[in-house]
Each structure stands twice: as C-alpha cells, then as structure tokens.
Amino acid sequence: MIFDTHAHYDDEAFDDDREQLLERMRNRGVEYIVNVGSSMASCKSTIGLIRRFPYVYGALGVHPDEISELTEEDYKWLGKNIYKPKIVAVGEIGLDYHWDVQPHEVQKYWFVKQMELAKELDLPIAVHSRDAAKDTLDLVKDCMKGGMYGGIIHCFSYGKEMAREYLDMGLYLGIGGVVTFKNAKKLKEVVAYAPLEQLVLETDSPYLSPEPNRGKRNSSLNLPYVAEAIAQIKGCSEEEVIAVTEENAKKLLLRK
Ligand code: NI
C-alpha cells in the first residue's frame, strides 16, 4: 500500500472536495498520508485533519518562506503540540535561498531551533532545502552529531554527492512527481544511485503533479506514476517500490 510522506491537504486547492478526496484514498491503495505543516495556520489545520481521518498523520513545523511570522510564543505552541499523538515529524523546516524571503541568518536560526525540538522529542525532521545545499548539510550534520534521530530530505533536488552525505547519515530522500519529468536527469541519477531502502514516496500535494498530470492539482492518487518511474530506473516492479518505500516510511515515521 502507498505511503505519502509529504502532502498539504490543508491547502485551499482542496477546499471544495477535501473530505470526499481523502475518503477515497483507502479504496485506491493509499494507506497512510502525512500532512505537513508549513505555516502556523497550516500546523493548526493539520491537527484538525489528523483528528478527522484515522490514516492521516501530521508533521508540525514552519517553512523557511513563512518564518517572518514566527514568534517565541509560536515556538512554544509547536513544542507543546508536537507531543500530540499522530504527530510523527517536525517539518517542513529548512532553508530556501531560491526565494530568499528571509535573511539567511534568520532562516538558519529557526531551522536549528526546530531541529532542536525534533531532537528533544526524538522525532524525525522533514527538510525543505532549495539552493542552500551546503548550509543545509552543515546544519543537519551538526544536529545529527548532537543526537537527532534522522529524517527525510523532502523533494530532493541536489546531485549524487550531496545525496551520499545524507544517505551516509541514515536519512531518507523524498521522491515525488519531479522524477517523472523528462528533464529531471539529475534526480533520476540520484534515484539510480540511492538504495531503495532509503527512498520514500511523497507528493507535495497540491504541487508537483507527476506526468501525465503535470500542471494539474496533485493528490496522493498520483503516486503510482512516481512508483512506476522509480521502478523503471531501478529495474524492479512498481509493487516492489510501493512495498519497500512503505516499509521505509513506517520504520521512520510510525515507530512510536
Ligand atoms: Ni511541502
């Protein structure tokens, strides 16, 4: 069964049919979904979703583009709510030097603080990193040395050398719709290189729909296309990709 490790069903793109769509998941082979917070508002919506749907789990954290609104008060709220049952990760957190909405020092400050929360609670992290390869690696490495449990590099966008660094530390790479794109040469190389035992499936719904639905609203129902693309690269069956990535995600996220 499919495990979607990263989706945003709180997004307004799902306002018209969220309930119906999520209710259909189980009949269509999707067994688990992690709804990932990115702003304080979406963290609060995530808590609502995990209460309503037994197979939806949550990650709480604030995305680097959204940290301008973050206060020490919010940080305390996160610390308190991350203890809730079914909160399985801290995320999405990280660095984004592509959109560069906040100064790098501010991004780093909140990234490290949220990783400290993960460490304290022994939870994995869900990392967003765009055009910030070196700083992300340095900070994650430091926290791993400090005893952080591990996590997922979501929507992995760097090359093989960077992949090796994370794989060596025992982290997982989140693979989504991009792997089906014709021009995704670098990501296909990474998927060929990384062991299947360290890959997890993700959608980033409503974004990044795989081919043949590229450009449309994404949902976990599209993950078979991603599994198929990985299977082609790995020379194995789609069923094997789905089964192994489900095991990986369960081991990392549902171990409590
Ligand atoms: Ni995301």
Tab-separated table of C-alpha atoms and ligand atoms in Angstrom:
chain	number	residue	atom	x	y	z
A	1	MET	CA	0.000	0.000	0.000
A	2	ILE	CA	1.102	3.553	-0.713
A	3	PHE	CA	2.565	5.817	1.975
A	4	ASP	CA	2.527	9.510	1.017
A	5	THR	CA	5.117	11.044	3.353
A	6	HIS	CA	4.507	14.673	2.391
A	7	ALA	CA	1.266	16.396	1.399
A	8	HIS	CA	-0.551	19.648	2.146
A	9	TYR	CA	-4.256	18.760	2.207
A	10	ASP	CA	-4.953	21.860	4.294
A	11	ASP	CA	-4.202	23.917	1.148
A	12	GLU	CA	-7.079	25.942	-0.285
A	13	ALA	CA	-6.756	23.965	-3.530
A	14	PHE	CA	-8.666	21.215	-1.675
A	15	ASP	CA	-11.376	23.426	-0.159
A	16	ASP	CA	-14.101	22.133	-2.494
A	17	ASP	CA	-13.584	18.383	-2.135
A	18	ARG	CA	-11.128	17.677	0.683
A	19	GLU	CA	-13.383	15.275	2.598
A	20	GLN	CA	-14.514	13.288	-0.449
A	21	LEU	CA	-10.995	13.052	-1.812
A	22	LEU	CA	-9.453	11.870	1.468
A	23	GLU	CA	-12.258	9.382	1.988
A	24	ARG	CA	-11.487	7.774	-1.373
A	25	MET	CA	-7.802	7.228	-0.641
A	26	ARG	CA	-8.014	3.898	1.098
A	27	ASN	CA	-10.008	2.263	-1.702
A	28	ARG	CA	-7.391	3.436	-4.145
A	29	GLY	CA	-4.368	1.892	-2.443
A	30	VAL	CA	-3.201	4.831	-0.323
A	31	GLU	CA	-2.831	3.618	3.245
A	32	TYR	CA	-1.014	6.456	5.025
A	33	ILE	CA	-0.606	10.185	4.453
A	34	VAL	CA	1.492	12.679	6.392
A	35	ASN	CA	0.054	16.166	6.194
A	36	VAL	CA	2.953	18.557	6.596
A	37	GLY	CA	2.601	21.980	8.167
A	38	SER	CA	4.385	24.941	6.611
A	39	SER	CA	2.960	27.972	8.420
A	40	MET	CA	1.413	28.336	11.872
A	41	ALA	CA	-2.058	28.315	10.277
A	42	SER	CA	-1.337	25.118	8.359
A	43	CYS	CA	0.036	23.469	11.509
A	44	LYS	CA	-3.292	24.168	13.182
A	45	SER	CA	-5.216	22.809	10.179
A	46	THR	CA	-3.004	19.726	10.227
A	47	ILE	CA	-4.137	18.953	13.767
A	48	GLY	CA	-7.756	19.164	12.565
A	49	LEU	CA	-7.079	16.757	9.693
A	50	ILE	CA	-5.345	14.110	11.794
A	51	ARG	CA	-8.309	14.101	14.156
A	52	ARG	CA	-10.809	13.567	11.347
A	53	PHE	CA	-9.008	10.928	9.294
A	54	PRO	CA	-7.509	7.883	11.010
A	55	TYR	CA	-4.910	7.313	8.279
A	56	VAL	CA	-3.729	10.934	8.116
A	57	TYR	CA	-0.725	11.728	10.312
A	58	GLY	CA	0.889	15.103	10.822
A	59	ALA	CA	4.167	16.963	10.817
A	60	LEU	CA	4.408	20.343	12.505
A	61	GLY	CA	6.938	22.987	11.594
A	62	VAL	CA	7.385	26.292	9.826
A	63	HIS	CA	8.803	26.542	6.310
A	64	PRO	CA	11.700	28.988	5.700
A	65	ASP	CA	9.480	31.204	3.500
A	66	GLU	CA	6.979	31.544	6.361
A	67	ILE	CA	9.219	32.258	9.329
A	68	SER	CA	8.743	36.031	9.253
A	69	GLU	CA	5.551	35.494	11.225
A	70	LEU	CA	7.153	33.155	13.748
A	71	THR	CA	7.475	34.264	17.380
A	72	GLU	CA	8.913	32.639	20.501
A	73	GLU	CA	5.296	32.211	21.573
A	74	ASP	CA	4.590	30.159	18.424
A	75	TYR	CA	7.683	28.112	19.087
A	76	LYS	CA	6.275	27.225	22.497
A	77	TRP	CA	2.977	26.266	20.877
A	78	LEU	CA	4.847	23.981	18.479
A	79	GLY	CA	6.748	22.386	21.351
A	80	LYS	CA	3.504	21.642	23.166
A	81	ASN	CA	1.594	20.311	20.163
A	82	ILE	CA	4.322	18.181	18.718
A	83	TYR	CA	3.676	15.869	21.682
A	84	LYS	CA	0.220	15.069	20.321
A	85	PRO	CA	-0.459	11.514	19.189
A	86	LYS	CA	-0.122	11.111	15.398
A	87	ILE	CA	2.393	13.939	15.061
A	88	VAL	CA	5.206	11.968	13.500
A	89	ALA	CA	7.763	14.559	12.379
A	90	VAL	CA	8.946	18.149	12.640
A	91	GLY	CA	8.527	19.857	9.297
A	92	GLU	CA	8.650	21.234	6.925
A	93	ILE	CA	11.682	23.132	8.089
A	94	GLY	CA	14.845	24.165	6.323
A	95	LEU	CA	16.485	26.787	4.149
A	96	ASP	CA	15.303	28.392	0.928
A	97	TYR	CA	17.864	30.650	-0.742
A	98	HIS	CA	15.951	30.496	-4.016
A	99	TRP	CA	13.031	32.672	-2.928
A	100	ASP	CA	15.186	34.201	-0.221
A	101	VAL	CA	12.205	35.636	1.613
A	102	GLN	CA	14.162	35.997	4.861
A	103	PRO	CA	17.821	36.749	5.614
A	104	HIS	CA	19.933	33.596	5.749
A	105	GLU	CA	20.815	34.101	9.399
A	106	VAL	CA	17.127	34.235	10.347
A	107	GLN	CA	16.398	31.103	8.298
A	108	LYS	CA	19.262	29.265	9.963
A	109	TYR	CA	18.175	30.357	13.418
A	110	TRP	CA	14.680	28.869	13.061
A	111	PHE	CA	15.883	25.804	11.214
A	112	VAL	CA	18.253	24.919	14.051
A	113	LYS	CA	15.701	25.744	16.739
A	114	GLN	CA	13.122	23.465	15.113
A	115	MET	CA	15.691	20.697	14.724
A	116	GLU	CA	16.381	21.041	18.446
A	117	LEU	CA	12.704	20.437	19.042
A	118	ALA	CA	12.916	17.268	16.934
A	119	LYS	CA	15.925	16.135	18.916
A	120	GLU	CA	14.256	16.791	22.222
A	121	LEU	CA	11.204	14.763	21.180
A	122	ASP	CA	13.175	12.122	19.283
A	123	LEU	CA	11.204	12.797	16.107
A	124	PRO	CA	12.436	12.780	12.518
A	125	ILE	CA	12.583	16.005	10.512
A	126	ALA	CA	11.099	16.809	7.094
A	127	VAL	CA	13.563	19.143	5.421
A	128	HIS	CA	12.934	21.675	2.681
A	129	SER	CA	16.181	22.809	1.048
A	130	ARG	CA	16.391	24.862	-2.109
A	131	ASP	CA	19.594	26.404	-3.468
A	132	ALA	CA	21.044	26.041	0.015
A	133	ALA	CA	22.907	22.740	-0.255
A	134	LYS	CA	25.971	23.494	1.821
A	135	ASP	CA	24.337	25.326	4.722
A	136	THR	CA	21.587	22.707	4.978
A	137	LEU	CA	24.100	19.883	5.070
A	138	ASP	CA	26.289	21.611	7.670
A	139	LEU	CA	23.369	22.284	9.995
A	140	VAL	CA	21.792	18.834	9.620
A	141	LYS	CA	25.179	17.208	10.198
A	142	ASP	CA	25.679	19.182	13.408
A	143	CYS	CA	22.271	18.158	14.720
A	144	MET	CA	22.822	14.519	13.769
A	145	LYS	CA	26.077	14.573	15.730
A	146	GLY	CA	24.110	16.061	18.593
A	147	GLY	CA	21.825	13.027	18.618
A	148	MET	CA	18.948	13.957	16.323
A	149	TYR	CA	17.044	10.885	15.126
A	150	GLY	CA	17.093	11.455	11.357
A	151	GLY	CA	14.561	12.361	8.740
A	152	ILE	CA	13.625	12.979	5.153
A	153	ILE	CA	15.116	15.422	2.691
A	154	HIS	CA	11.882	16.337	1.005
A	155	CYS	CA	11.734	16.939	-2.759
A	156	PHE	CA	15.413	16.132	-3.042
A	157	SER	CA	16.886	18.444	-5.694
A	158	TYR	CA	20.661	18.121	-5.374
A	159	GLY	CA	23.134	15.783	-7.030
A	160	LYS	CA	24.644	12.423	-6.172
A	161	GLU	CA	27.458	13.745	-3.959
A	162	MET	CA	25.003	15.584	-1.747
A	163	ALA	CA	22.713	12.530	-1.702
A	164	ARG	CA	25.597	10.400	-0.478
A	165	GLU	CA	26.152	12.722	2.503
A	166	TYR	CA	22.564	12.311	3.673
A	167	LEU	CA	22.384	8.599	2.927
A	168	ASP	CA	25.570	8.037	4.920
A	169	MET	CA	23.936	9.708	7.910
A	170	GLY	CA	20.951	7.353	7.556
A	171	LEU	CA	18.482	9.935	6.261
A	172	TYR	CA	15.882	9.255	3.582
A	173	LEU	CA	15.270	11.051	0.291
A	174	GLY	CA	11.699	12.065	-0.544
A	175	ILE	CA	10.891	11.375	-4.191
A	176	GLY	CA	7.841	12.834	-5.898
A	177	GLY	CA	6.425	13.922	-9.234
A	178	VAL	CA	9.643	15.501	-10.499
A	179	VAL	CA	11.153	12.047	-11.108
A	180	THR	CA	8.631	11.543	-13.942
A	181	PHE	CA	9.679	14.735	-15.764
A	182	LYS	CA	11.737	14.270	-18.914
A	183	ASN	CA	14.271	16.928	-17.902
A	184	ALA	CA	14.882	15.507	-14.405
A	185	LYS	CA	18.208	13.936	-15.316
A	186	LYS	CA	19.947	14.790	-12.045
A	187	LEU	CA	17.137	13.357	-9.912
A	188	LYS	CA	16.987	10.167	-11.983
A	189	GLU	CA	20.726	9.719	-11.369
A	190	VAL	CA	20.175	10.171	-7.644
A	191	VAL	CA	17.353	7.599	-7.659
A	192	ALA	CA	19.565	5.135	-9.537
A	193	TYR	CA	22.355	5.699	-7.019
A	194	ALA	CA	20.415	5.645	-3.729
A	195	PRO	CA	19.333	2.312	-2.224
A	196	LEU	CA	15.567	1.751	-2.456
A	197	GLU	CA	15.712	1.178	1.322
A	198	GLN	CA	16.393	4.907	1.777
A	199	LEU	CA	13.754	6.339	-0.542
A	200	VAL	CA	10.235	7.365	0.426
A	201	LEU	CA	7.323	8.449	-1.777
A	202	GLU	CA	5.817	11.905	-1.475
A	203	THR	CA	3.508	14.147	-3.462
A	204	ASP	CA	3.845	17.667	-2.016
A	205	SER	CA	0.148	17.915	-2.998
A	206	PRO	CA	-1.301	20.120	-4.377
A	207	TYR	CA	2.027	20.843	-6.113
A	208	LEU	CA	4.345	18.899	-8.413
A	209	SER	CA	1.950	16.514	-10.132
A	210	PRO	CA	3.748	13.750	-11.997
A	211	GLU	CA	3.430	13.080	-15.711
A	212	PRO	CA	0.927	12.585	-17.290
A	213	ASN	CA	-0.862	15.016	-14.950
A	214	ARG	CA	1.876	17.617	-14.785
A	215	GLY	CA	0.494	21.101	-14.147
A	216	LYS	CA	-2.773	19.852	-12.624
A	217	ARG	CA	-3.609	19.686	-8.938
A	218	ASN	CA	-1.683	16.833	-7.352
A	219	SER	CA	-3.006	14.254	-4.880
A	220	SER	CA	-1.759	11.019	-3.336
A	221	LEU	CA	-3.749	9.155	-6.025
A	222	ASN	CA	-0.979	10.094	-8.479
A	223	LEU	CA	1.746	8.221	-6.590
A	224	PRO	CA	1.577	5.086	-8.757
A	225	TYR	CA	3.131	7.195	-11.557
A	226	VAL	CA	6.018	8.085	-9.274
A	227	ALA	CA	6.449	4.466	-8.180
A	228	GLU	CA	6.427	3.402	-11.824
A	229	ALA	CA	9.174	5.892	-12.725
A	230	ILE	CA	11.331	4.725	-9.798
A	231	ALA	CA	10.733	1.085	-10.768
A	232	GLN	CA	11.900	1.775	-14.302
A	233	ILE	CA	15.115	3.376	-13.049
A	234	LYS	CA	15.741	0.604	-10.533
A	235	GLY	CA	14.775	-2.243	-12.859
A	236	CYS	CA	12.245	-3.675	-10.404
A	237	SER	CA	8.454	-3.824	-10.225
A	238	GLU	CA	6.173	-0.962	-9.228
A	239	GLU	CA	4.788	-3.241	-6.481
A	240	GLU	CA	8.239	-3.646	-5.011
A	241	VAL	CA	8.814	0.122	-4.968
A	242	ILE	CA	5.473	0.660	-3.221
A	243	ALA	CA	6.095	-2.097	-0.661
A	244	VAL	CA	9.689	-1.130	0.180
A	245	THR	CA	9.007	2.616	0.409
A	246	GLU	CA	6.012	1.886	2.650
A	247	GLU	CA	8.229	-0.153	4.969
A	248	ASN	CA	10.827	2.635	4.977
A	249	ALA	CA	8.266	5.277	5.843
A	250	LYS	CA	6.713	3.125	8.582
A	251	LYS	CA	10.108	2.456	10.114
A	252	LEU	CA	10.945	6.143	10.170
A	253	LEU	CA	7.598	7.774	10.931
A	254	LEU	CA	5.404	5.234	12.719
A	255	ARG	CA	7.916	3.717	15.104
A	256	LYS	CA	6.317	5.119	18.256
B	1	NI	NI	5.903	20.686	1.038
